């Protein structure tokens, strides 16, 4: 059974391994070895047990809101988000699900939990810089493309394509 719950800082190593593995396979597969390593930033050291590397990983994962999906005691998904962009939209910063758990509804469950958290604080507009791989997921959840595909940096290294998307929650009229 999969449980969606808040991330604990002590889980930084486990979460970093999940992100690094998924990011390499699904988002940086076409990038050469050295460049890929640079684009991973501190995540390239996800399997390091050195204290300073673990601290760097924890800083890279930190966000106003971090949710994880846990299955049989293992973290199989993570969503980071919650900062506000310059247009006042609440940002979904990143989402990763372990490959062997794809297409089981975990990505959807993480996004819905995140949206619920912020809807309860009266947030109605969300944005995401979607990887090209994740566009079908966000479309299925009601996100719309706002521009053409653009390029951004990954940990300071240019060359990562992304699709800007946003979602406006339908307002729910209070029951009289
Ligand atoms: C994108 C990602 C998070 C989706 O997670 P997931 O748990 O597999 O997604 P879900 O099972 O909740 O999918 C919900 C719906 O989204 C759509 N969808 C998800 N992945 C899809 C894919 N690879 N191709 C087509 N549609 C897809 C489908 O409509 C799916 O519903 P269905 O399975 O009933 O057809 C996962 O593939 C992943 O980690 N990718 C690599 C990292 C990445 O690109 N992250 C995005 C960063 S912004």
mmCIF file of C-alpha atoms and ligand atoms in Angstrom:
data_model
loop_
_atom_site.group_PDB
_atom_site.id
_atom_site.type_symbol
_atom_site.label_atom_id
_atom_site.label_comp_id
_atom_site.label_asym_id
_atom_site.label_seq_id
_atom_site.Cartn_x
_atom_site.Cartn_y
_atom_site.Cartn_z
ATOM 1 C CA UNK A 1 0.000 0.000 0.000
ATOM 2 C CA UNK A 2 1.217 3.513 -0.794
ATOM 3 C CA UNK A 3 1.062 6.257 1.835
ATOM 4 C CA UNK A 4 1.483 9.949 1.042
ATOM 5 C CA UNK A 5 3.060 11.846 3.949
ATOM 6 C CA UNK A 6 5.381 14.733 4.762
ATOM 7 C CA UNK A 7 9.114 14.247 4.182
ATOM 8 C CA UNK A 8 11.533 14.165 7.123
ATOM 9 C CA UNK A 9 14.959 15.776 6.820
ATOM 10 C CA UNK A 10 16.557 12.523 8.022
ATOM 11 C CA UNK A 11 15.364 10.964 4.746
ATOM 12 C CA UNK A 12 17.461 13.292 2.561
ATOM 13 C CA UNK A 13 19.846 10.521 1.438
ATOM 14 C CA UNK A 14 17.057 8.154 0.381
ATOM 15 C CA UNK A 15 15.147 10.910 -1.404
ATOM 16 C CA UNK A 16 18.305 12.187 -3.146
ATOM 17 C CA UNK A 17 19.016 8.699 -4.527
ATOM 18 C CA UNK A 18 15.486 8.454 -5.879
ATOM 19 C CA UNK A 19 15.693 11.889 -7.516
ATOM 20 C CA UNK A 20 19.179 11.333 -8.977
ATOM 21 C CA UNK A 21 18.226 7.958 -10.462
ATOM 22 C CA UNK A 22 14.960 9.196 -11.972
ATOM 23 C CA UNK A 23 16.412 12.516 -13.187
ATOM 24 C CA UNK A 24 19.305 10.739 -14.951
ATOM 25 C CA UNK A 25 17.100 8.140 -16.634
ATOM 26 C CA UNK A 26 14.133 10.227 -17.691
ATOM 27 C CA UNK A 27 15.361 13.812 -17.988
ATOM 28 C CA UNK A 28 19.121 13.745 -18.682
ATOM 29 C CA UNK A 29 19.426 10.553 -20.725
ATOM 30 C CA UNK A 30 20.518 12.405 -23.880
ATOM 31 C CA UNK A 31 23.185 14.451 -22.106
ATOM 32 C CA UNK A 32 26.855 13.415 -22.195
ATOM 33 C CA UNK A 33 28.422 11.897 -19.067
ATOM 34 C CA UNK A 34 30.399 14.899 -17.757
ATOM 35 C CA UNK A 35 27.662 17.392 -18.499
ATOM 36 C CA UNK A 36 25.075 15.119 -16.890
ATOM 37 C CA UNK A 37 27.157 14.917 -13.732
ATOM 38 C CA UNK A 38 27.358 18.725 -13.601
ATOM 39 C CA UNK A 39 23.594 19.033 -14.211
ATOM 40 C CA UNK A 40 22.953 16.761 -11.227
ATOM 41 C CA UNK A 41 24.634 19.280 -8.897
ATOM 42 C CA UNK A 42 24.885 17.884 -5.359
ATOM 43 C CA UNK A 43 22.629 14.977 -6.395
ATOM 44 C CA UNK A 44 25.659 13.445 -8.138
ATOM 45 C CA UNK A 45 26.840 12.620 -4.609
ATOM 46 C CA UNK A 46 23.551 11.036 -3.555
ATOM 47 C CA UNK A 47 25.254 7.821 -2.439
ATOM 48 C CA UNK A 48 27.909 9.596 -0.370
ATOM 49 C CA UNK A 49 27.758 9.109 3.381
ATOM 50 C CA UNK A 50 30.013 12.108 4.138
ATOM 51 C CA UNK A 51 28.323 14.550 6.485
ATOM 52 C CA UNK A 52 28.943 17.606 4.268
ATOM 53 C CA UNK A 53 27.525 15.807 1.210
ATOM 54 C CA UNK A 54 24.437 14.744 3.158
ATOM 55 C CA UNK A 55 23.979 18.350 4.300
ATOM 56 C CA UNK A 56 24.277 19.588 0.692
ATOM 57 C CA UNK A 57 21.660 17.034 -0.384
ATOM 58 C CA UNK A 58 19.309 18.125 2.399
ATOM 59 C CA UNK A 59 19.689 21.751 1.261
ATOM 60 C CA UNK A 60 18.985 20.775 -2.366
ATOM 61 C CA UNK A 61 15.782 18.972 -1.335
ATOM 62 C CA UNK A 62 14.526 21.620 1.102
ATOM 63 C CA UNK A 63 11.354 23.458 0.005
ATOM 64 C CA UNK A 64 8.377 25.042 1.782
ATOM 65 C CA UNK A 65 6.489 21.780 1.262
ATOM 66 C CA UNK A 66 7.926 18.317 0.580
ATOM 67 C CA UNK A 67 5.718 15.232 0.325
ATOM 68 C CA UNK A 68 6.847 11.640 -0.127
ATOM 69 C CA UNK A 69 5.110 8.451 -1.207
ATOM 70 C CA UNK A 70 6.060 5.440 0.904
ATOM 71 C CA UNK A 71 5.486 1.822 -0.111
ATOM 72 C CA UNK A 72 6.494 -1.066 2.185
ATOM 73 C CA UNK A 73 8.833 1.210 4.162
ATOM 74 C CA UNK A 74 10.564 2.534 1.039
ATOM 75 C CA UNK A 75 10.273 6.041 -0.397
ATOM 76 C CA UNK A 76 9.070 5.654 -3.986
ATOM 77 C CA UNK A 77 8.006 9.211 -4.829
ATOM 78 C CA UNK A 78 8.707 12.808 -3.840
ATOM 79 C CA UNK A 79 7.170 16.195 -4.589
ATOM 80 C CA UNK A 80 8.778 19.521 -3.674
ATOM 81 C CA UNK A 81 7.010 22.855 -3.945
ATOM 82 C CA UNK A 82 5.335 25.803 -2.293
ATOM 83 C CA UNK A 83 7.395 28.859 -3.162
ATOM 84 C CA UNK A 84 5.583 31.742 -4.846
ATOM 85 C CA UNK A 85 6.757 32.936 -8.268
ATOM 86 C CA UNK A 86 6.902 36.560 -9.402
ATOM 87 C CA UNK A 87 3.332 36.285 -10.735
ATOM 88 C CA UNK A 88 2.029 35.141 -7.367
ATOM 89 C CA UNK A 89 1.525 31.544 -8.457
ATOM 90 C CA UNK A 90 2.397 28.675 -6.108
ATOM 91 C CA UNK A 91 5.166 26.637 -7.695
ATOM 92 C CA UNK A 92 5.338 22.858 -7.956
ATOM 93 C CA UNK A 93 9.138 22.620 -8.131
ATOM 94 C CA UNK A 94 9.784 18.951 -8.792
ATOM 95 C CA UNK A 95 8.177 15.530 -8.786
ATOM 96 C CA UNK A 96 9.815 12.121 -9.103
ATOM 97 C CA UNK A 97 8.462 8.584 -8.877
ATOM 98 C CA UNK A 98 10.717 5.506 -8.864
ATOM 99 C CA UNK A 99 10.636 3.783 -12.250
ATOM 100 C CA UNK A 100 9.259 0.472 -10.984
ATOM 101 C CA UNK A 101 6.254 2.369 -9.548
ATOM 102 C CA UNK A 102 5.370 4.418 -12.630
ATOM 103 C CA UNK A 103 1.765 4.404 -13.836
ATOM 104 C CA UNK A 104 0.355 3.373 -10.474
ATOM 105 C CA UNK A 105 -1.199 6.746 -9.676
ATOM 106 C CA UNK A 106 1.572 7.878 -7.305
ATOM 107 C CA UNK A 107 2.490 11.050 -9.221
ATOM 108 C CA UNK A 108 -1.172 11.995 -9.378
ATOM 109 C CA UNK A 109 -1.634 11.330 -5.639
ATOM 110 C CA UNK A 110 1.380 13.510 -4.731
ATOM 111 C CA UNK A 111 0.191 16.413 -6.912
ATOM 112 C CA UNK A 112 -3.334 16.197 -5.531
ATOM 113 C CA UNK A 113 -2.082 16.193 -1.935
ATOM 114 C CA UNK A 114 0.116 19.224 -2.647
ATOM 115 C CA UNK A 115 -2.748 21.107 -4.314
ATOM 116 C CA UNK A 116 -5.066 20.279 -1.382
ATOM 117 C CA UNK A 117 -2.504 21.627 1.079
ATOM 118 C CA UNK A 118 -2.327 24.968 -0.721
ATOM 119 C CA UNK A 119 -6.026 25.162 -1.662
ATOM 120 C CA UNK A 120 -6.712 25.026 2.082
ATOM 121 C CA UNK A 121 -4.635 28.244 2.290
ATOM 122 C CA UNK A 122 -6.780 29.829 -0.468
ATOM 123 C CA UNK A 123 -4.217 29.286 -3.230
ATOM 124 C CA UNK A 124 -5.943 28.938 -6.597
ATOM 125 C CA UNK A 125 -3.115 29.173 -9.169
ATOM 126 C CA UNK A 126 -0.228 26.707 -9.499
ATOM 127 C CA UNK A 127 2.689 26.722 -11.916
ATOM 128 C CA UNK A 128 5.213 24.093 -12.911
ATOM 129 C CA UNK A 129 8.260 24.035 -15.180
ATOM 130 C CA UNK A 130 7.455 20.542 -16.435
ATOM 131 C CA UNK A 131 10.089 18.249 -17.866
ATOM 132 C CA UNK A 132 9.046 17.137 -21.333
ATOM 133 C CA UNK A 133 8.603 13.599 -19.977
ATOM 134 C CA UNK A 134 6.063 14.778 -17.399
ATOM 135 C CA UNK A 135 3.850 16.891 -19.680
ATOM 136 C CA UNK A 136 1.234 14.102 -20.187
ATOM 137 C CA UNK A 137 0.927 13.703 -16.409
ATOM 138 C CA UNK A 138 0.275 17.404 -15.831
ATOM 139 C CA UNK A 139 -2.140 17.620 -18.775
ATOM 140 C CA UNK A 140 -4.073 14.713 -17.247
ATOM 141 C CA UNK A 141 -4.289 16.689 -13.990
ATOM 142 C CA UNK A 142 -5.676 19.862 -15.586
ATOM 143 C CA UNK A 143 -2.469 21.852 -16.108
ATOM 144 C CA UNK A 144 -2.246 23.855 -19.358
ATOM 145 C CA UNK A 145 0.786 24.856 -21.403
ATOM 146 C CA UNK A 146 1.369 28.608 -21.026
ATOM 147 C CA UNK A 147 4.153 29.122 -23.618
ATOM 148 C CA UNK A 148 6.241 27.071 -26.014
ATOM 149 C CA UNK A 149 9.032 24.855 -24.664
ATOM 150 C CA UNK A 150 11.850 26.870 -23.100
ATOM 151 C CA UNK A 151 15.351 26.144 -21.885
ATOM 152 C CA UNK A 152 16.599 26.479 -18.329
ATOM 153 C CA UNK A 153 19.627 25.613 -16.223
ATOM 154 C CA UNK A 154 20.079 22.623 -13.983
ATOM 155 C CA UNK A 155 22.237 23.547 -10.990
ATOM 156 C CA UNK A 156 23.694 26.396 -13.055
ATOM 157 C CA UNK A 157 24.353 24.322 -16.186
ATOM 158 C CA UNK A 158 22.325 25.442 -19.240
ATOM 159 C CA UNK A 159 20.543 23.070 -21.585
ATOM 160 C CA UNK A 160 17.462 21.621 -19.865
ATOM 161 C CA UNK A 161 14.228 21.948 -21.898
ATOM 162 C CA UNK A 162 11.003 22.504 -19.987
ATOM 163 C CA UNK A 163 7.362 23.211 -20.647
ATOM 164 C CA UNK A 164 5.878 26.068 -18.600
ATOM 165 C CA UNK A 165 2.404 25.048 -17.359
ATOM 166 C CA UNK A 166 -0.193 26.325 -14.951
ATOM 167 C CA UNK A 167 -3.414 25.260 -13.338
ATOM 168 C CA UNK A 168 -6.206 27.423 -11.995
ATOM 169 C CA UNK A 169 -8.388 25.663 -9.462
ATOM 170 C CA UNK A 170 -12.084 26.043 -10.033
ATOM 171 C CA UNK A 171 -13.551 28.062 -7.203
ATOM 172 C CA UNK A 172 -15.840 26.109 -4.954
ATOM 173 C CA UNK A 173 -18.929 28.080 -3.942
ATOM 174 C CA UNK A 174 -19.606 27.786 -0.229
ATOM 175 C CA UNK A 175 -22.754 25.840 0.548
ATOM 176 C CA UNK A 176 -25.407 28.195 1.952
HETATM 177 C C1 LIG B 1 6.201 12.081 -14.464
HETATM 178 C C2 LIG B 1 6.093 11.109 -13.314
HETATM 179 C C3 LIG B 1 6.274 11.855 -12.001
HETATM 180 C C4 LIG B 1 4.680 10.490 -13.349
HETATM 181 O O1 LIG B 1 4.496 9.697 -12.200
HETATM 182 P P1 LIG B 1 3.535 8.421 -12.191
HETATM 183 O O2 LIG B 1 3.344 8.024 -10.779
HETATM 184 O O3 LIG B 1 4.023 7.391 -13.132
HETATM 185 O O4 LIG B 1 2.167 9.045 -12.782
HETATM 186 P P2 LIG B 1 0.687 8.497 -12.536
HETATM 187 O O5 LIG B 1 0.686 7.003 -12.491
HETATM 188 O O6 LIG B 1 0.086 9.201 -11.359
HETATM 189 O O7 LIG B 1 -0.027 8.978 -13.877
HETATM 190 C C5 LIG B 1 -1.291 9.645 -13.884
HETATM 191 C C6 LIG B 1 -1.675 9.890 -15.342
HETATM 192 O O8 LIG B 1 -0.696 10.759 -15.968
HETATM 193 C C7 LIG B 1 -0.496 10.333 -17.331
HETATM 194 N N1 LIG B 1 0.871 9.819 -17.476
HETATM 195 C C8 LIG B 1 1.794 9.598 -16.509
HETATM 196 N N2 LIG B 1 2.963 9.161 -17.022
HETATM 197 C C9 LIG B 1 2.767 9.090 -18.353
HETATM 198 C C10 LIG B 1 3.606 8.699 -19.437
HETATM 199 N N3 LIG B 1 4.891 8.293 -19.242
HETATM 200 N N4 LIG B 1 3.103 8.736 -20.691
HETATM 201 C C11 LIG B 1 1.831 9.124 -20.915
HETATM 202 N N5 LIG B 1 0.993 9.519 -19.921
HETATM 203 C C12 LIG B 1 1.453 9.497 -18.667
HETATM 204 C C13 LIG B 1 -1.540 9.236 -17.588
HETATM 205 O O9 LIG B 1 -2.739 9.876 -18.006
HETATM 206 C C14 LIG B 1 -1.683 8.651 -16.188
HETATM 207 O O10 LIG B 1 -2.924 7.978 -16.004
HETATM 208 P P3 LIG B 1 -3.062 6.422 -16.467
HETATM 209 O O11 LIG B 1 -1.854 5.682 -15.964
HETATM 210 O O12 LIG B 1 -4.350 6.002 -15.813
HETATM 211 O O13 LIG B 1 -3.128 6.451 -17.976
HETATM 212 C C15 LIG B 1 7.127 9.952 -13.437
HETATM 213 O O14 LIG B 1 7.042 9.403 -14.739
HETATM 214 C C16 LIG B 1 8.563 10.401 -13.241
HETATM 215 O O15 LIG B 1 9.077 10.408 -12.124
HETATM 216 N N6 LIG B 1 9.242 10.784 -14.340
HETATM 217 C C17 LIG B 1 10.659 11.136 -14.321
HETATM 218 C C18 LIG B 1 10.910 12.452 -13.610
HETATM 219 C C19 LIG B 1 10.172 13.633 -14.180
HETATM 220 O O16 LIG B 1 10.169 13.898 -15.375
HETATM 221 N N7 LIG B 1 9.534 14.378 -13.270
HETATM 222 C C20 LIG B 1 8.787 15.590 -13.562
HETATM 223 C C21 LIG B 1 9.528 16.785 -13.034
HETATM 224 S S1 LIG B 1 8.575 18.292 -13.290
#
